[in-house]
Tab-separated table of C-alpha atoms and ligand atoms in Angstrom:
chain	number	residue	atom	x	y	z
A	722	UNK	CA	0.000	0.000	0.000
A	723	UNK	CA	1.624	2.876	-1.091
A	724	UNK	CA	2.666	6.249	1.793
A	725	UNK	CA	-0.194	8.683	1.157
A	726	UNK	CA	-1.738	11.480	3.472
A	727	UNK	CA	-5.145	11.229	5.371
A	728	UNK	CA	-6.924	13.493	7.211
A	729	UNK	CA	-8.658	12.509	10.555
A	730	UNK	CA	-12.072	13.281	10.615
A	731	UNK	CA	-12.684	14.026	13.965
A	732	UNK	CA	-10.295	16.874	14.451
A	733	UNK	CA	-8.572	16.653	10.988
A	734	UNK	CA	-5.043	16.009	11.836
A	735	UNK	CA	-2.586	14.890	8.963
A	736	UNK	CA	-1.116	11.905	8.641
A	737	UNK	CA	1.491	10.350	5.909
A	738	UNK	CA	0.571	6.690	6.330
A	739	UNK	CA	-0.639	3.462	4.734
A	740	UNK	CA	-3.765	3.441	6.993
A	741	UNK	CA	-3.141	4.960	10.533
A	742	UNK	CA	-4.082	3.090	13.313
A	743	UNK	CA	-5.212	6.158	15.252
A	744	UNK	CA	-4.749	10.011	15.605
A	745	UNK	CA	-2.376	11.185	18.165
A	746	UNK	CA	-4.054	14.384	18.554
A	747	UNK	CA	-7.492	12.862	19.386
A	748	UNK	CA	-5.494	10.026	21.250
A	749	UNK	CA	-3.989	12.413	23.965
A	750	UNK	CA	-6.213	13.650	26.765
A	751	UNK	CA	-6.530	17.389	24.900
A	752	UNK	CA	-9.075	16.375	22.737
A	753	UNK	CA	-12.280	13.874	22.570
A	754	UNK	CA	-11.701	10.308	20.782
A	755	UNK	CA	-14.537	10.043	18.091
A	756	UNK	CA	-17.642	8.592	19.551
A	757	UNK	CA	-18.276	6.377	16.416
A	758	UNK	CA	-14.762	4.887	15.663
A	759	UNK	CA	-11.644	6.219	13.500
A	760	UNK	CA	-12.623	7.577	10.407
A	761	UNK	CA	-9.479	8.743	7.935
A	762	UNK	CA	-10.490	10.535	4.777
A	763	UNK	CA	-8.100	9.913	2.044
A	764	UNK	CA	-6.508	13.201	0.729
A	765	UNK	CA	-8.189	12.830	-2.623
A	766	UNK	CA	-11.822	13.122	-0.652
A	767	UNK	CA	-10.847	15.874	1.066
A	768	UNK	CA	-9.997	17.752	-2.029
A	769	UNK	CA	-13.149	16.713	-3.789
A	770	UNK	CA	-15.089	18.046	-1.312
A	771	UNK	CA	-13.705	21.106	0.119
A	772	UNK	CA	-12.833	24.296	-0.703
A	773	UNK	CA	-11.981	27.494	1.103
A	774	UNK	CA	-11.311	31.479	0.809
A	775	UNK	CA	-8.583	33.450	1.805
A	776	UNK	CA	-9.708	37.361	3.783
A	777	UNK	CA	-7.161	40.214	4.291
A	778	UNK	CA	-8.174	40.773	7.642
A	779	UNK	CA	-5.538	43.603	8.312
A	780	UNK	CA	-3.346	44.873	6.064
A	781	UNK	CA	-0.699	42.555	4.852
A	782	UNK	CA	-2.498	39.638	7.014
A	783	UNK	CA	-4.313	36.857	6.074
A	784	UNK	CA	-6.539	33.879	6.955
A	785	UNK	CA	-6.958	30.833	5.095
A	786	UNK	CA	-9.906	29.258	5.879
A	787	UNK	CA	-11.320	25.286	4.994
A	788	UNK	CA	-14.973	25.128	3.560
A	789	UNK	CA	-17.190	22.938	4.913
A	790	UNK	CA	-15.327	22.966	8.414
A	791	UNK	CA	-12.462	20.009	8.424
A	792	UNK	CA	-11.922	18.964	12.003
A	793	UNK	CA	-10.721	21.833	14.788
A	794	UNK	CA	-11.745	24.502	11.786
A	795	UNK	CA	-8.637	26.388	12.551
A	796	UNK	CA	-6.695	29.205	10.247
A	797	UNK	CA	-3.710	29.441	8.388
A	798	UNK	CA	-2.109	32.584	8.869
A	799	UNK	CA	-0.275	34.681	6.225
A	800	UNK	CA	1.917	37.678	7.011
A	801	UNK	CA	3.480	39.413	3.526
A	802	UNK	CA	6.101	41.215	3.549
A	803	UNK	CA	10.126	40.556	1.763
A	804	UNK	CA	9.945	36.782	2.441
A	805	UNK	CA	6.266	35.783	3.085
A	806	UNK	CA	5.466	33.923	6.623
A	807	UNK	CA	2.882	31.317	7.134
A	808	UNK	CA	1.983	30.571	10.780
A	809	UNK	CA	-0.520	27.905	11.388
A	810	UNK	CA	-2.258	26.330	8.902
A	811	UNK	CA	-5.408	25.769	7.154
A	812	UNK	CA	-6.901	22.316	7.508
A	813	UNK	CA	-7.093	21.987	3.902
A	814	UNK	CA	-6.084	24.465	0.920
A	815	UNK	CA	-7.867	24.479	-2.430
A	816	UNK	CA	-5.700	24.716	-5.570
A	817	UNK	CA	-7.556	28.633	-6.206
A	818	UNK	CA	-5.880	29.398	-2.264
A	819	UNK	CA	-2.822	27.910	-3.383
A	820	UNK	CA	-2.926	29.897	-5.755
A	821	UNK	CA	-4.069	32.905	-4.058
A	822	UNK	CA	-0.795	32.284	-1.684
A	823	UNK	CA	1.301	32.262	-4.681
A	824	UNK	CA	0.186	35.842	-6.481
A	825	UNK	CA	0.889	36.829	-2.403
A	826	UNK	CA	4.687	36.003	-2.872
A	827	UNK	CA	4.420	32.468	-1.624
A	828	UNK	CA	6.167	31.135	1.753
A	829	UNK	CA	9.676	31.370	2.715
A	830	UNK	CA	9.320	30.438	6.577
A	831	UNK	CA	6.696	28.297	7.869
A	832	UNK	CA	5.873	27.686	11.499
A	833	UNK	CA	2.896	26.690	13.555
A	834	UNK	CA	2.248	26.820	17.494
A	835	UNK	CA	1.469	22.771	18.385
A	836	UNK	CA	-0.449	20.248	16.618
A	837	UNK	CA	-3.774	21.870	16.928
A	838	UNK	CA	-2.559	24.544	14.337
A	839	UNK	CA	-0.723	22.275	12.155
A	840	UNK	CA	-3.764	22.044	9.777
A	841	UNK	CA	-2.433	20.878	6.058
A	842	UNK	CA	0.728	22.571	6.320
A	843	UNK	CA	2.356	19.667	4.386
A	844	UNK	CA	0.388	21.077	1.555
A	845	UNK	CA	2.308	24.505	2.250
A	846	UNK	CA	5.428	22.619	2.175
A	847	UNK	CA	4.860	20.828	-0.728
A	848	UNK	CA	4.203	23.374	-2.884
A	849	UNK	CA	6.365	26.499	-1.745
A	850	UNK	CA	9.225	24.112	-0.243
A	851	UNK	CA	10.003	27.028	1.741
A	852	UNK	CA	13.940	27.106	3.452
A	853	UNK	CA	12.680	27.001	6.707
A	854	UNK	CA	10.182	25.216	8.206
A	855	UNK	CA	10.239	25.869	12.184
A	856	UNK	CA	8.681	23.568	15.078
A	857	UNK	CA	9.437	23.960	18.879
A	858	UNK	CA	11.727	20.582	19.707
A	859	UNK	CA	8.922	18.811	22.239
A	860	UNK	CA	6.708	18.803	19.491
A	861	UNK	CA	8.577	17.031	16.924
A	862	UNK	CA	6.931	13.869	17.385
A	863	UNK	CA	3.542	15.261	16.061
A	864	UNK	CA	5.271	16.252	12.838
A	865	UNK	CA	5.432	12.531	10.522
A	866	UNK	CA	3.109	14.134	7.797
A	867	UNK	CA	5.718	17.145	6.693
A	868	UNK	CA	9.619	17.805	7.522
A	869	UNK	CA	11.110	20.068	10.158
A	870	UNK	CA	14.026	22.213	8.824
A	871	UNK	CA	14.528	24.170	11.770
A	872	UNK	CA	13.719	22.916	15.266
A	873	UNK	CA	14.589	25.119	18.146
A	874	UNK	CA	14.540	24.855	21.774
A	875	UNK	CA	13.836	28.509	23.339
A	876	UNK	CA	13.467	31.035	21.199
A	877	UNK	CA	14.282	31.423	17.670
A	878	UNK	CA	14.321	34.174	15.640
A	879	UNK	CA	12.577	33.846	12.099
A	880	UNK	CA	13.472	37.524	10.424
A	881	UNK	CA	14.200	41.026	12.404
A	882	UNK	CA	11.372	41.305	14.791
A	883	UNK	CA	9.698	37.874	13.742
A	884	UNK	CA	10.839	35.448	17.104
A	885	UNK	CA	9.556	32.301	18.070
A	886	UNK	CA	9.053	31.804	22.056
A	887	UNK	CA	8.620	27.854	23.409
A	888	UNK	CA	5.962	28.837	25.843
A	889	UNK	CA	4.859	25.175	26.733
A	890	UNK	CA	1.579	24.847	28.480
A	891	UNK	CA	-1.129	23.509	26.978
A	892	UNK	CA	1.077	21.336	24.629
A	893	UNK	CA	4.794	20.662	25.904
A	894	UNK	CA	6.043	21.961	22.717
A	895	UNK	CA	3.926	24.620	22.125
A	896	UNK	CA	5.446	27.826	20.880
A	897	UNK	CA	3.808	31.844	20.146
A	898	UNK	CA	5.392	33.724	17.504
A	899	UNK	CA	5.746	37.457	18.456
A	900	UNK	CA	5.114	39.767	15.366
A	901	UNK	CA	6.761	42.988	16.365
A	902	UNK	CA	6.587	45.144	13.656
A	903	UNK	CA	2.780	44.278	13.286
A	904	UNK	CA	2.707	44.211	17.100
A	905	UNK	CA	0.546	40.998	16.877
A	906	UNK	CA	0.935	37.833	19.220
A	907	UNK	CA	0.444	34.423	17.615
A	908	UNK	CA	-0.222	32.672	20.657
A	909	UNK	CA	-1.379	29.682	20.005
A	910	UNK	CA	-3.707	28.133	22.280
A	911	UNK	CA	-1.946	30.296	25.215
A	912	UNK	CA	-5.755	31.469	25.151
A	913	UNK	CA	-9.052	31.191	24.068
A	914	UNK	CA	-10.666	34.071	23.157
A	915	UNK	CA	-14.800	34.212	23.121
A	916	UNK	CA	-16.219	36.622	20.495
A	917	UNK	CA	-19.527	37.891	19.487
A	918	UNK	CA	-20.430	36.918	16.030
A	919	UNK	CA	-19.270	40.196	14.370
A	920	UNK	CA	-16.094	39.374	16.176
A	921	UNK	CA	-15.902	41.532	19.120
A	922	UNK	CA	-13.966	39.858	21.854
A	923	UNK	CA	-16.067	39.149	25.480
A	924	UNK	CA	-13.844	36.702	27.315
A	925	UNK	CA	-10.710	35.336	27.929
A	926	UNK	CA	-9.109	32.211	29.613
A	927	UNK	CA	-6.380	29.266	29.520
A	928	UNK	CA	-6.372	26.000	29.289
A	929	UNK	CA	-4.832	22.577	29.257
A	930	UNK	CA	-7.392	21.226	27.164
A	931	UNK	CA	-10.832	23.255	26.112
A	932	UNK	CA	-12.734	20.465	25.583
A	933	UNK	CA	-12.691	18.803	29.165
A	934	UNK	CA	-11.915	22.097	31.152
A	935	UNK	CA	-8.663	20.797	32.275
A	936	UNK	CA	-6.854	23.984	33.909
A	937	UNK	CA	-2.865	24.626	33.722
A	938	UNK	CA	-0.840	25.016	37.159
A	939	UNK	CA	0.322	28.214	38.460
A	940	UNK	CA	3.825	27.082	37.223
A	941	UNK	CA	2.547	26.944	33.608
A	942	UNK	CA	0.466	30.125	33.892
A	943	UNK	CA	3.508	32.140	35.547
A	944	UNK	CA	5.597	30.090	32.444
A	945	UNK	CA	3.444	32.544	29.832
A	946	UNK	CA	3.567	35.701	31.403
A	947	UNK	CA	7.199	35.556	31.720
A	948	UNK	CA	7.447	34.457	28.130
A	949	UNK	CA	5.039	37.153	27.010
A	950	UNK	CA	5.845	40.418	29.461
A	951	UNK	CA	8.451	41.571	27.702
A	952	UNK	CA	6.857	41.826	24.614
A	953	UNK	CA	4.811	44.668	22.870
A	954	UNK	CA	1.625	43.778	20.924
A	955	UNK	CA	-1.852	44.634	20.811
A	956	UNK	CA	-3.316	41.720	18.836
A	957	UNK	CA	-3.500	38.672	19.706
A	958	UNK	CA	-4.276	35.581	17.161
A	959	UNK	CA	-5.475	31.893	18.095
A	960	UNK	CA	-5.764	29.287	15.710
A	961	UNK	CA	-8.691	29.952	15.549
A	962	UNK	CA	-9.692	33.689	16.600
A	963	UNK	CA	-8.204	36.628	15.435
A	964	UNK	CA	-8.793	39.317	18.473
A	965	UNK	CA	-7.516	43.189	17.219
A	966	UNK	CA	-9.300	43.945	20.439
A	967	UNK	CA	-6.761	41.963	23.018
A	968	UNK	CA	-3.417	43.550	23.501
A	969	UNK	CA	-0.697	42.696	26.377
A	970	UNK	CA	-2.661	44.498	29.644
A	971	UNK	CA	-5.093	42.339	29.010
A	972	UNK	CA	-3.437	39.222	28.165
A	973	UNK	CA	-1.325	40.034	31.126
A	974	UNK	CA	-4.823	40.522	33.294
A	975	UNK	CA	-6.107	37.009	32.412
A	976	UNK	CA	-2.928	35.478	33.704
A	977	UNK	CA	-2.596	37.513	36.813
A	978	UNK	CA	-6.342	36.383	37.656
A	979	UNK	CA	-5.468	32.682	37.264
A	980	UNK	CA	-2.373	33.278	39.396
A	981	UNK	CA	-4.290	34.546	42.250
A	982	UNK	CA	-6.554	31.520	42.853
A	983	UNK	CA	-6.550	28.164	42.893
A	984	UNK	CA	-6.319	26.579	39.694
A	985	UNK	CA	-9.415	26.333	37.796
A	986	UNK	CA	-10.491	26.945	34.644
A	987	UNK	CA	-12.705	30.870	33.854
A	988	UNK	CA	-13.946	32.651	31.410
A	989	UNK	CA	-12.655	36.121	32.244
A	990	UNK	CA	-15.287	38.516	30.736
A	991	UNK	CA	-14.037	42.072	28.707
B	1322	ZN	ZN1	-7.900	13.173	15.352
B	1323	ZN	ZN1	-4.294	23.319	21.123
């Protein structure tokens, strides 16, 4: 049987695989195992059957989105500029976003925060075969379906005022990427941020894992403010929510309130 990719269709994870046996991401305590058995959709379904669009949301950012909704229904994030960076991904790209990502400049560095963000970046890789493709060290073993160029341990800096920060947390390898010149945090799922539908903000919190309201210790919550602190943004993007409206007082708020109590998970209302 020959090596091809399949998506998970619980929470959409990539594999490169014969037939997998499972999905590590539903596997591990962060998410829900699928209440009806595995189910992995063959690459060539997923294409027939998806599509997606691509939306400038500021200027020189954008989000790749997956029509119908593929598993955690996250974004791929594209930042132009001399040497295009994608952060997160997609959980499936259309040949007309491809190609959308192309007339953009295409990718030179690629990166994503933990597994939960990883969408199809193997896609992104195969077709732009950008130089450097950058994971956080811990989280190397969720990686099989595309190829890390650049691992890193701490931090590691992408471009002048691009830097990747291993924050751990709610993934051991989980990393934010701090934007500076766009003073935007990519943070992963540091938080998760509640929004009205016409995408005002109304609450904030952290987790271990959303779906079973597992909290992080005090030593992981103190781990993220020290990584964040020092630096300066006043955006904040999920993989899933993009939140213009949540700079670093308020980022900085949420953690202080989980600090001061026992640990727990809360929405922290705006
Ligand atoms: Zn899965
Ligand atoms: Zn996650």
């Amino acid at each position: 049987m020959p090596l091809s990719h399949f998506a998970c269709a619980n929470c959409g994870f990539w594999q490169h695989h014969f037939a997998p046996p499972d999905c590590p991401v539903c596997s591990d305590v962060r998410n829900d195992l699928p209440p009806d058995g595995w189910r992995f959709l063959p690459e060539a379904e997923v294409a027939a059957s998806h599509e997606g669009e691509a939306c400038e949301v500021a200027p020189g950012l954008w989000a790749f989105t997956t029509r119908p909704a593929l598993g955690l229904a996250g974004t791929g994030w594209l930042i132009v500029r001399d040497g295009n960076i994608a952060f997160e991904a997609a959980p499936y790209y259309s040949e007309a976003m491809l190609a959308q990502i192309e007339a953009l400049g295409g990718i030179a560095i690629l990166s994503s925060s933990h597994a939960h963000g990883y969408g199809a970046l193997f896609q992104l890789q195969r077709r732009f075969d950008p130089a450097v493709v950058a994971i956080q060290r811990d989280d190397l073993r969720m990686t099989k379906a595309f190829r890390v160029t650049r691992p890193f341990d701490d931090m590691l800096e992408l471009a002048p005022g691009y830097t990747l920060h291993h924050v751990g947390g709610h993934y051991e390898g989980q990393a934010c990427l701090h934007d500076l010149p766009g003073k935007r945090l990519f943070c992963g799922d540091m938080f998760k941020i509640d929004q009205h539908p016409d995408g005002r903000s109304h609450a904030i919190s952290s987790h271990k894992a959303f779906h079973k309201d597992i909290p992080l210790t005090h030593a992981e919550l103190r781990r993220y403010r020290d990584a964040i602190a020092p630096l300066e943004f006043d955006a904040v993007l999920t993989p899933f929510e993009y939140a213009p409206d949540i700079g670093r007082a308020t980022a900085l708020a949420a953690l202080d309130d989980g600090l001061a109590r026992a640990p727990g998970v809360k929405r922290l209302p705006l």
